[in-house]
mmCIF file of C-alpha atoms and ligand atoms in Angstrom:
data_model
loop_
_atom_site.group_PDB
_atom_site.id
_atom_site.type_symbol
_atom_site.label_atom_id
_atom_site.label_comp_id
_atom_site.label_asym_id
_atom_site.label_seq_id
_atom_site.Cartn_x
_atom_site.Cartn_y
_atom_site.Cartn_z
ATOM 1 C CA MET D 1 0.000 0.000 0.000
ATOM 2 C CA ASP D 2 1.254 3.466 -0.869
ATOM 3 C CA LYS D 3 1.840 5.669 2.108
ATOM 4 C CA THR D 4 -0.071 8.944 2.472
ATOM 5 C CA ASP D 5 1.643 12.336 2.474
ATOM 6 C CA ILE D 6 0.544 13.383 5.959
ATOM 7 C CA LYS D 7 1.748 17.001 5.719
ATOM 8 C CA SER D 8 -0.532 17.630 2.727
ATOM 9 C CA LEU D 9 -3.656 16.693 4.707
ATOM 10 C CA ASP D 10 -5.784 19.419 6.207
ATOM 11 C CA PHE D 11 -6.981 19.003 9.771
ATOM 12 C CA ASN D 12 -10.334 17.429 8.867
ATOM 13 C CA GLU D 13 -8.753 14.959 6.483
ATOM 14 C CA LEU D 14 -6.218 13.960 9.114
ATOM 15 C CA GLU D 15 -8.887 13.620 11.766
ATOM 16 C CA ASN D 16 -10.985 11.373 9.503
ATOM 17 C CA LEU D 17 -8.032 9.105 8.749
ATOM 18 C CA ILE D 18 -7.137 8.885 12.436
ATOM 19 C CA VAL D 19 -10.698 7.945 13.366
ATOM 20 C CA ASP D 20 -10.860 5.453 10.449
ATOM 21 C CA ALA D 21 -7.737 3.801 11.822
ATOM 22 C CA GLY D 22 -9.566 3.231 15.109
ATOM 23 C CA LEU D 23 -7.545 5.861 16.986
ATOM 24 C CA PRO D 24 -8.969 8.487 19.340
ATOM 25 C CA LYS D 25 -9.859 11.764 17.691
ATOM 26 C CA PHE D 26 -7.676 13.962 19.942
ATOM 27 C CA ARG D 27 -4.588 12.331 18.437
ATOM 28 C CA ALA D 28 -5.238 14.268 15.245
ATOM 29 C CA LYS D 29 -4.791 17.584 17.053
ATOM 30 C CA GLN D 30 -1.520 16.407 18.615
ATOM 31 C CA ILE D 31 -0.117 15.132 15.332
ATOM 32 C CA TYR D 32 -1.203 18.207 13.379
ATOM 33 C CA ASP D 33 0.499 20.377 15.983
ATOM 34 C CA TRP D 34 3.756 18.432 15.730
ATOM 35 C CA LEU D 35 3.746 18.752 11.952
ATOM 36 C CA HIS D 36 2.550 22.315 11.429
ATOM 37 C CA VAL D 37 3.491 24.206 14.599
ATOM 38 C CA LYS D 38 6.431 22.388 16.140
ATOM 39 C CA LEU D 39 7.646 21.487 12.653
ATOM 40 C CA VAL D 40 9.113 18.070 13.422
ATOM 41 C CA THR D 41 10.002 15.836 10.498
ATOM 42 C CA SER D 42 9.903 12.414 12.136
ATOM 43 C CA PHE D 43 7.225 10.468 14.010
ATOM 44 C CA ASP D 44 9.916 9.550 16.536
ATOM 45 C CA ASP D 45 10.072 13.186 17.649
ATOM 46 C CA MET D 46 6.359 13.275 18.557
ATOM 47 C CA SER D 47 7.085 12.709 22.223
ATOM 48 C CA ASN D 48 3.532 12.569 23.525
ATOM 49 C CA LEU D 49 2.634 9.604 21.306
ATOM 50 C CA SER D 50 3.189 6.005 22.350
ATOM 51 C CA LYS D 51 5.780 3.859 20.598
ATOM 52 C CA ASP D 52 2.969 1.742 19.225
ATOM 53 C CA LEU D 53 1.175 4.690 17.712
ATOM 54 C CA LYS D 54 4.359 6.094 16.187
ATOM 55 C CA GLU D 55 4.948 2.764 14.498
ATOM 56 C CA LYS D 56 1.396 2.577 13.257
ATOM 57 C CA LEU D 57 1.666 6.102 11.832
ATOM 58 C CA SER D 58 4.914 5.419 10.023
ATOM 59 C CA GLU D 59 3.358 2.369 8.359
ATOM 60 C CA LYS D 60 0.523 4.464 6.954
ATOM 61 C CA PHE D 61 2.063 7.882 6.399
ATOM 62 C CA TYR D 62 5.269 9.613 5.405
ATOM 63 C CA ILE D 63 6.425 13.097 6.404
ATOM 64 C CA THR D 64 7.697 15.360 3.648
ATOM 65 C CA ALA D 65 10.971 16.966 4.697
ATOM 66 C CA LEU D 66 13.090 19.020 2.315
ATOM 67 C CA GLU D 67 16.826 18.916 2.765
ATOM 68 C CA PRO D 68 18.709 22.208 2.606
ATOM 69 C CA GLU D 69 21.452 21.388 0.126
ATOM 70 C CA LEU D 70 22.923 24.851 -0.077
ATOM 71 C CA ILE D 71 22.280 28.085 1.805
ATOM 72 C CA GLN D 72 23.721 31.357 0.531
ATOM 73 C CA THR D 73 23.576 34.552 2.554
ATOM 74 C CA SER D 74 23.786 37.947 0.880
ATOM 75 C CA LYS D 75 26.492 40.197 2.252
ATOM 76 C CA ILE D 76 24.504 43.180 1.051
ATOM 77 C CA ASP D 77 21.202 42.716 2.848
ATOM 78 C CA GLY D 78 21.180 39.400 4.740
ATOM 79 C CA THR D 79 18.818 37.786 2.242
ATOM 80 C CA LYS D 80 19.182 34.012 2.297
ATOM 81 C CA LYS D 81 18.737 31.767 -0.659
ATOM 82 C CA TYR D 82 17.999 28.086 -0.063
ATOM 83 C CA LEU D 83 18.437 25.230 -2.463
ATOM 84 C CA PHE D 84 16.312 22.321 -1.225
ATOM 85 C CA LYS D 85 16.520 18.713 -2.286
ATOM 86 C CA LEU D 86 13.187 16.917 -2.666
ATOM 87 C CA SER D 87 12.745 13.228 -1.842
ATOM 88 C CA ASP D 88 12.929 12.285 -5.544
ATOM 89 C CA GLY D 89 16.251 14.104 -5.995
ATOM 90 C CA ASN D 90 14.840 17.214 -7.676
ATOM 91 C CA TYR D 91 15.801 20.662 -6.444
ATOM 92 C CA VAL D 92 13.788 23.792 -5.705
ATOM 93 C CA GLU D 93 14.831 27.209 -4.468
ATOM 94 C CA SER D 94 13.351 29.553 -1.921
ATOM 95 C CA VAL D 95 14.410 32.951 -0.647
ATOM 96 C CA TRP D 96 14.192 34.480 2.841
ATOM 97 C CA MET D 97 14.097 38.254 3.053
ATOM 98 C CA LYS D 98 14.174 40.414 6.118
ATOM 99 C CA TYR D 99 12.035 43.531 5.963
ATOM 100 C CA HIS D 100 11.220 46.031 8.683
ATOM 101 C CA HIS D 101 7.641 44.697 8.792
ATOM 102 C CA GLY D 102 8.731 41.081 9.203
ATOM 103 C CA ASN D 103 10.316 38.161 7.448
ATOM 104 C CA SER D 104 9.174 37.175 4.029
ATOM 105 C CA VAL D 105 9.709 33.889 2.214
ATOM 106 C CA CYS D 106 9.470 33.453 -1.535
ATOM 107 C CA ILE D 107 8.646 29.863 -2.447
ATOM 108 C CA SER D 108 8.602 27.756 -5.597
ATOM 109 C CA SER D 109 5.402 26.060 -6.717
ATOM 110 C CA GLN D 110 6.798 23.705 -9.368
ATOM 111 C CA VAL D 111 10.073 22.029 -10.338
ATOM 112 C CA GLY D 112 10.800 24.086 -13.445
ATOM 113 C CA CYS D 113 8.084 25.842 -15.413
ATOM 114 C CA ARG D 114 6.431 25.457 -18.799
ATOM 115 C CA MET D 115 5.345 29.050 -19.346
ATOM 116 C CA GLY D 116 8.442 30.011 -21.329
ATOM 117 C CA CYS D 117 8.769 33.704 -20.357
ATOM 118 C CA LYS D 118 11.753 34.970 -22.304
ATOM 119 C CA PHE D 119 13.537 36.748 -19.447
ATOM 120 C CA CYS D 120 13.136 34.003 -16.856
ATOM 121 C CA ALA D 121 15.737 31.398 -15.862
ATOM 122 C CA SER D 122 13.216 29.001 -14.295
ATOM 123 C CA THR D 123 11.659 28.013 -17.564
ATOM 124 C CA LEU D 124 14.769 27.305 -19.644
ATOM 125 C CA ASP D 125 14.546 23.528 -19.066
ATOM 126 C CA GLY D 126 10.761 23.302 -19.006
ATOM 127 C CA LEU D 127 8.555 21.726 -16.367
ATOM 128 C CA THR D 128 9.635 18.627 -14.455
ATOM 129 C CA ARG D 129 6.678 18.340 -12.084
ATOM 130 C CA CYS D 130 4.299 20.175 -9.789
ATOM 131 C CA LEU D 131 5.003 20.474 -6.074
ATOM 132 C CA GLU D 132 2.722 18.884 -3.502
ATOM 133 C CA PRO D 133 1.146 21.149 -0.844
ATOM 134 C CA SER D 134 3.559 19.647 1.712
ATOM 135 C CA GLU D 135 6.556 20.528 -0.468
ATOM 136 C CA MET D 136 5.432 24.147 -0.707
ATOM 137 C CA LEU D 137 4.810 24.304 3.040
ATOM 138 C CA ASP D 138 8.074 22.676 3.973
ATOM 139 C CA GLN D 139 10.108 25.365 2.220
ATOM 140 C CA ILE D 140 8.682 27.770 4.793
ATOM 141 C CA TYR D 141 8.960 25.330 7.704
ATOM 142 C CA GLN D 142 12.622 24.540 7.008
ATOM 143 C CA ILE D 143 13.475 28.219 6.654
ATOM 144 C CA GLN D 144 11.713 29.114 9.885
ATOM 145 C CA LYS D 145 13.671 26.374 11.626
ATOM 146 C CA ASP D 146 16.980 27.454 10.113
ATOM 147 C CA THR D 147 16.584 31.169 10.818
ATOM 148 C CA GLU D 148 14.825 30.639 14.168
ATOM 149 C CA GLU D 149 12.645 33.584 13.264
ATOM 150 C CA ARG D 150 8.953 33.683 12.531
ATOM 151 C CA VAL D 151 7.939 33.996 8.897
ATOM 152 C CA SER D 152 5.162 36.557 8.540
ATOM 153 C CA ASN D 153 4.793 36.938 4.778
ATOM 154 C CA VAL D 154 4.820 34.403 1.987
ATOM 155 C CA VAL D 155 5.028 35.124 -1.713
ATOM 156 C CA VAL D 156 4.530 32.419 -4.304
ATOM 157 C CA MET D 157 6.955 34.008 -6.748
ATOM 158 C CA GLY D 158 9.730 31.472 -7.004
ATOM 159 C CA THR D 159 10.059 28.895 -9.763
ATOM 160 C CA GLY D 160 6.848 27.697 -11.341
ATOM 161 C CA GLU D 161 3.426 28.955 -12.329
ATOM 162 C CA PRO D 162 1.138 28.551 -9.305
ATOM 163 C CA MET D 163 -2.015 28.629 -11.459
ATOM 164 C CA ASP D 164 -0.610 25.651 -13.365
ATOM 165 C CA ASN D 165 -0.698 23.738 -10.049
ATOM 166 C CA TYR D 166 -4.051 25.042 -8.918
ATOM 167 C CA ASP D 167 -5.413 22.367 -6.575
ATOM 168 C CA ASN D 168 -2.159 21.980 -4.665
ATOM 169 C CA LEU D 169 -1.782 25.753 -4.428
ATOM 170 C CA LEU D 170 -5.227 26.128 -2.920
ATOM 171 C CA LYS D 171 -4.582 23.383 -0.406
ATOM 172 C CA PHE D 172 -1.243 24.958 0.465
ATOM 173 C CA ILE D 173 -2.854 28.351 1.131
ATOM 174 C CA ARG D 174 -5.481 26.795 3.366
ATOM 175 C CA LEU D 175 -2.880 24.837 5.355
ATOM 176 C CA LEU D 176 -0.571 27.827 5.702
ATOM 177 C CA SER D 177 -3.315 30.143 6.916
ATOM 178 C CA SER D 178 -5.001 27.585 9.167
ATOM 179 C CA ASP D 179 -5.252 28.668 12.804
ATOM 180 C CA LYS D 180 -4.148 25.161 13.730
ATOM 181 C CA GLY D 181 -0.886 25.591 11.817
ATOM 182 C CA LEU D 182 1.515 28.501 11.274
ATOM 183 C CA ASN D 183 -1.556 30.711 11.016
ATOM 184 C CA ILE D 184 -0.096 33.123 8.476
ATOM 185 C CA SER D 185 -2.757 35.661 7.618
ATOM 186 C CA GLN D 186 -4.082 35.335 4.070
ATOM 187 C CA ARG D 187 -3.510 39.051 3.722
ATOM 188 C CA ASN D 188 0.185 38.310 4.043
ATOM 189 C CA ILE D 189 0.174 35.739 1.247
ATOM 190 C CA THR D 190 0.780 36.822 -2.342
ATOM 191 C CA VAL D 191 0.359 34.595 -5.363
ATOM 192 C CA SER D 192 1.968 35.736 -8.591
ATOM 193 C CA THR D 193 0.708 34.505 -11.956
ATOM 194 C CA CYS D 194 1.544 35.058 -15.601
ATOM 195 C CA GLY D 195 -2.226 35.163 -16.052
ATOM 196 C CA ILE D 196 -4.065 31.877 -16.511
ATOM 197 C CA ILE D 197 -7.523 33.332 -16.630
ATOM 198 C CA GLU D 198 -9.700 30.327 -15.820
ATOM 199 C CA ASN D 199 -7.806 29.719 -12.604
ATOM 200 C CA MET D 200 -7.650 33.400 -11.642
ATOM 201 C CA LYS D 201 -11.438 33.324 -11.721
ATOM 202 C CA ARG D 202 -11.645 30.050 -9.807
ATOM 203 C CA LEU D 203 -9.351 31.514 -7.186
ATOM 204 C CA ALA D 204 -11.532 34.623 -6.964
ATOM 205 C CA ASP D 205 -14.564 32.414 -6.309
ATOM 206 C CA GLU D 206 -12.784 30.911 -3.299
ATOM 207 C CA LYS D 207 -13.007 34.390 -1.777
ATOM 208 C CA LEU D 208 -9.649 34.137 -0.055
ATOM 209 C CA GLN D 209 -8.096 37.303 1.346
ATOM 210 C CA ILE D 210 -4.773 36.798 -0.432
ATOM 211 C CA THR D 211 -3.118 39.259 -2.807
ATOM 212 C CA LEU D 212 -3.013 38.327 -6.462
ATOM 213 C CA ALA D 213 -0.097 39.688 -8.474
ATOM 214 C CA LEU D 214 -0.291 39.630 -12.246
ATOM 215 C CA SER D 215 2.974 39.484 -14.165
ATOM 216 C CA LEU D 216 2.067 41.934 -16.869
ATOM 217 C CA HIS D 217 5.456 43.096 -18.225
ATOM 218 C CA ALA D 218 3.955 44.712 -21.332
ATOM 219 C CA VAL D 219 0.961 46.885 -22.052
ATOM 220 C CA THR D 220 0.171 45.795 -25.600
ATOM 221 C CA ASP D 221 -0.577 42.259 -26.747
ATOM 222 C CA GLU D 222 2.055 42.565 -29.433
ATOM 223 C CA LYS D 223 4.847 43.358 -26.993
ATOM 224 C CA ARG D 224 3.612 40.897 -24.396
ATOM 225 C CA LYS D 225 3.754 38.103 -26.965
ATOM 226 C CA GLU D 226 7.430 38.859 -27.505
ATOM 227 C CA LEU D 227 8.170 38.408 -23.815
ATOM 228 C CA MET D 228 5.588 35.879 -22.656
ATOM 229 C CA PRO D 229 4.204 33.011 -24.765
ATOM 230 C CA ILE D 230 1.078 32.901 -22.549
ATOM 231 C CA ALA D 231 0.069 36.166 -24.268
ATOM 232 C CA ASN D 232 -0.748 34.100 -27.362
ATOM 233 C CA LYS D 233 -3.514 32.481 -25.368
ATOM 234 C CA TYR D 234 -5.025 35.402 -23.471
ATOM 235 C CA THR D 235 -5.291 39.047 -24.476
ATOM 236 C CA ILE D 236 -4.608 41.928 -22.124
ATOM 237 C CA ASP D 237 -8.305 42.869 -22.356
ATOM 238 C CA GLU D 238 -9.294 39.429 -21.126
ATOM 239 C CA LEU D 239 -6.693 39.655 -18.371
ATOM 240 C CA MET D 240 -8.053 43.015 -17.217
ATOM 241 C CA ASP D 241 -11.561 41.531 -17.061
ATOM 242 C CA ALA D 242 -10.233 38.687 -14.917
ATOM 243 C CA CYS D 243 -8.500 41.210 -12.630
ATOM 244 C CA LYS D 244 -11.705 43.182 -12.262
ATOM 245 C CA TYR D 245 -13.566 39.990 -11.492
ATOM 246 C CA PHE D 246 -11.002 39.124 -8.828
ATOM 247 C CA PHE D 247 -11.319 42.538 -7.220
ATOM 248 C CA ASP D 248 -15.118 42.622 -7.376
ATOM 249 C CA THR D 249 -15.409 39.138 -5.892
ATOM 250 C CA THR D 250 -12.803 39.373 -3.135
ATOM 251 C CA GLY D 251 -12.419 43.102 -2.489
ATOM 252 C CA ARG D 252 -8.664 42.581 -2.789
ATOM 253 C CA ARG D 253 -6.670 44.903 -4.985
ATOM 254 C CA ILE D 254 -4.576 43.351 -7.734
ATOM 255 C CA SER D 255 -0.940 44.245 -8.214
ATOM 256 C CA PHE D 256 0.841 44.307 -11.541
ATOM 257 C CA GLU D 257 4.409 43.053 -11.728
ATOM 258 C CA TYR D 258 6.429 44.875 -14.336
ATOM 259 C CA ALA D 259 10.055 43.963 -15.065
ATOM 260 C CA LEU D 260 11.625 46.878 -16.884
ATOM 261 C CA VAL D 261 13.698 45.809 -19.871
ATOM 262 C CA ARG D 262 15.813 48.520 -21.400
ATOM 263 C CA ASP D 263 14.363 49.859 -24.687
ATOM 264 C CA VAL D 264 11.799 47.064 -24.752
ATOM 265 C CA ASN D 265 9.015 48.038 -22.342
ATOM 266 C CA ASP D 266 10.279 51.202 -20.627
ATOM 267 C CA THR D 267 9.324 53.888 -23.142
ATOM 268 C CA ASP D 268 6.950 56.805 -22.726
ATOM 269 C CA GLU D 269 4.286 54.908 -24.661
ATOM 270 C CA ASP D 270 4.634 51.999 -22.250
ATOM 271 C CA ALA D 271 4.158 54.273 -19.256
ATOM 272 C CA LYS D 272 1.034 55.748 -20.856
ATOM 273 C CA GLY D 273 -0.376 52.305 -21.531
ATOM 274 C CA MET D 274 0.383 51.260 -17.989
ATOM 275 C CA ILE D 275 -1.456 54.249 -16.542
ATOM 276 C CA LYS D 276 -4.573 53.270 -18.494
ATOM 277 C CA LEU D 277 -4.489 49.636 -17.434
ATOM 278 C CA ALA D 278 -3.713 50.301 -13.784
ATOM 279 C CA ARG D 279 -6.558 52.814 -13.633
ATOM 280 C CA LYS D 280 -8.982 50.436 -15.247
ATOM 281 C CA VAL D 281 -8.620 47.830 -12.523
ATOM 282 C CA GLY D 282 -7.343 49.997 -9.652
ATOM 283 C CA ALA D 283 -4.103 48.053 -9.600
ATOM 284 C CA HIS D 284 -0.988 48.729 -7.612
ATOM 285 C CA VAL D 285 2.137 48.613 -9.802
ATOM 286 C CA ASN D 286 5.344 46.910 -8.752
ATOM 287 C CA LEU D 287 8.348 47.846 -10.857
ATOM 288 C CA ILE D 288 11.599 45.932 -10.977
ATOM 289 C CA PRO D 289 14.521 46.307 -13.349
ATOM 290 C CA VAL D 290 14.804 42.964 -15.132
ATOM 291 C CA ASN D 291 17.518 40.772 -13.667
ATOM 292 C CA PRO D 292 19.547 39.767 -16.733
ATOM 293 C CA ILE D 293 20.182 36.044 -17.176
ATOM 294 C CA LYS D 294 23.180 34.863 -19.113
ATOM 295 C CA GLU D 295 21.122 32.811 -21.575
ATOM 296 C CA ARG D 296 19.383 35.926 -22.974
ATOM 297 C CA ASN D 297 20.559 39.385 -23.804
ATOM 298 C CA PHE D 298 17.908 41.515 -22.125
ATOM 299 C CA LYS D 299 19.312 44.492 -20.307
ATOM 300 C CA GLU D 300 17.820 46.177 -17.307
ATOM 301 C CA THR D 301 16.538 49.728 -17.352
ATOM 302 C CA ALA D 302 19.007 51.946 -15.520
ATOM 303 C CA HIS D 303 18.027 53.256 -12.094
ATOM 304 C CA GLU D 304 17.175 56.757 -13.393
ATOM 305 C CA GLY D 305 14.952 55.201 -16.040
ATOM 306 C CA VAL D 306 13.112 53.185 -13.403
ATOM 307 C CA LEU D 307 12.583 56.313 -11.313
ATOM 308 C CA ALA D 308 11.374 58.253 -14.338
ATOM 309 C CA PHE D 309 8.900 55.481 -15.196
ATOM 310 C CA LYS D 310 7.692 55.489 -11.615
ATOM 311 C CA ASN D 311 7.238 59.260 -11.598
ATOM 312 C CA LYS D 312 5.140 59.185 -14.745
ATOM 313 C CA LEU D 313 2.765 56.707 -13.164
ATOM 314 C CA GLU D 314 2.663 58.524 -9.843
ATOM 315 C CA LYS D 315 1.876 61.861 -11.470
ATOM 316 C CA ASN D 316 -1.194 60.174 -12.851
ATOM 317 C CA GLY D 317 -2.356 58.933 -9.496
ATOM 318 C CA ILE D 318 -1.133 55.349 -9.825
ATOM 319 C CA ASN D 319 0.130 53.585 -6.740
ATOM 320 C CA VAL D 320 3.678 52.423 -7.538
ATOM 321 C CA THR D 321 6.522 50.760 -5.722
ATOM 322 C CA ILE D 322 9.934 49.767 -6.926
ATOM 323 C CA ARG D 323 10.592 46.260 -5.736
ATOM 324 C CA ARG D 324 13.746 46.236 -3.696
ATOM 325 C CA GLU D 325 16.308 44.077 -5.350
ATOM 326 C CA MET D 326 17.350 41.672 -2.684
ATOM 327 C CA GLY D 327 20.270 39.328 -2.813
ATOM 328 C CA ARG D 328 21.630 40.187 -6.240
ATOM 329 C CA ASP D 329 24.995 38.794 -5.161
ATOM 330 C CA ILE D 330 23.475 35.353 -4.522
ATOM 331 C CA ASP D 331 21.694 34.574 -7.796
ATOM 332 C CA GLY D 332 18.562 36.253 -6.446
ATOM 333 C CA ALA D 333 16.507 35.974 -9.615
ATOM 334 C CA CYS D 334 14.024 33.257 -10.127
ATOM 335 C CA GLY D 335 15.567 29.918 -10.986
ATOM 336 C CA GLN D 336 19.142 31.117 -11.275
ATOM 337 C CA LEU D 337 20.610 29.155 -8.399
ATOM 338 C CA ARG D 338 18.904 25.860 -9.232
ATOM 339 C CA LYS D 339 19.956 26.228 -12.851
ATOM 340 C CA LYS D 340 23.536 26.936 -11.902
ATOM 341 C CA VAL D 341 23.759 23.887 -9.652
ATOM 342 C CA MET D 342 22.104 21.654 -12.255
ATOM 343 C CA ASP D 343 24.384 22.885 -15.037
ATOM 344 C CA GLU D 344 27.465 22.331 -12.906
ATOM 345 C CA SER D 345 26.440 18.766 -12.057
ATOM 346 C CA HIS D 346 26.059 17.758 -15.736
HETATM 347 N N1 SAH L 401 4.930 32.170 -12.747
HETATM 348 C C1 SAH L 401 4.535 33.196 -11.843
HETATM 349 C C2 SAH L 401 5.381 33.275 -10.587
HETATM 350 C C3 SAH L 401 6.850 33.048 -10.700
HETATM 351 S S1 SAH L 401 7.790 34.308 -11.453
HETATM 352 C C4 SAH L 401 4.489 34.521 -12.559
HETATM 353 O O1 SAH L 401 4.726 34.564 -13.746
HETATM 354 O O2 SAH L 401 4.132 35.515 -11.955
HETATM 355 C C5 SAH L 401 7.830 35.604 -10.268
HETATM 356 C C6 SAH L 401 8.013 36.977 -10.853
HETATM 357 O O3 SAH L 401 9.389 37.181 -11.252
HETATM 358 C C7 SAH L 401 7.183 37.206 -12.096
HETATM 359 O O4 SAH L 401 6.649 38.509 -12.069
HETATM 360 C C8 SAH L 401 8.214 37.036 -13.179
HETATM 361 O O5 SAH L 401 7.766 37.614 -14.372
HETATM 362 C C9 SAH L 401 9.404 37.703 -12.558
HETATM 363 N N2 SAH L 401 10.699 37.383 -13.175
HETATM 364 C C10 SAH L 401 11.125 36.227 -13.703
HETATM 365 N N3 SAH L 401 12.387 36.336 -14.165
HETATM 366 C C11 SAH L 401 12.769 37.595 -13.919
HETATM 367 C C12 SAH L 401 13.963 38.330 -14.165
HETATM 368 N N4 SAH L 401 15.009 37.771 -14.792
HETATM 369 N N5 SAH L 401 13.998 39.614 -13.761
HETATM 370 C C13 SAH L 401 12.941 40.194 -13.137
HETATM 371 N N6 SAH L 401 11.793 39.561 -12.877
HETATM 372 C C14 SAH L 401 11.697 38.279 -13.278
#
């Protein structure tokens, strides 16, 4: 019999399985607490369970535990980048960032990615597989254990397209924000998508209080198609409708991610287009100079150019931030560390 991934079960599912196995219900609370609050990775460490019960559990279930293979710490800002090994030998990366309002973790949602964005390192080798809810959670659990500091914000902005792993993403969000687990407020969880409309709408209908970030990166379909293959499937008009739907259904404002690529999407025309779109859906705009990857020759907009772009939007009443570039000295951009390690091992 295949064992069950116990860390991917929500409390009710766990409770049902415990009762089905003829065990007292209160055991579920104890076990859930060990897994999701005390963050142990072995049944042996669950010290208030009998030896018998521990054995029984390990026959039925396994505990997902990622192994930190490499941890790099930025000398510039203390950002930490983790390369984790999964039980099947695949690798994923996560990033820990310290902000004045708390600690933030950026997690991966898939091993690789099949979206093919031209500026992104995560997609160069395609998609290997989706991550299980437990594998998304454990990136945060391992980091909290390593840093010995509470994680207060989570962004699903690492490798992978979360909306291409919809069911596991939803489960992950529910587990992460459960008051029986780490209890991270949904308002402190951000999911970033290249814009898979059907699933943006499904997510809206769940009425979660999370923030949805749309990776826009261009304001015309023509330009977006040059940067992001997904633009061949959905138009910007359709995307804006989905954003409006998300806002109307959840009351949560959308944010647009916009990686500035020199002479590609940072012109005056682009700023004008951006003002229109952001106004249309009341979006907050997050600018970041593109982080160049060696496989492509995109160049980032210089700092003055980024500021100028920001000013144009602000003058027109748009809410803009420039995303702080954290950990540039440690392969901070999406997928760069995993790719480097994989390339070196071949
Ligand atoms: N697939 C999701 C989430 C992962 S990518 C998405 O598309 O949103 C997280 C963010 O990093 C996205 O906004 C993505 O477009 C951006 N990104 C990827 N590579 C980048 C690079 N080299 N420089 C700047 N931003 C990048």
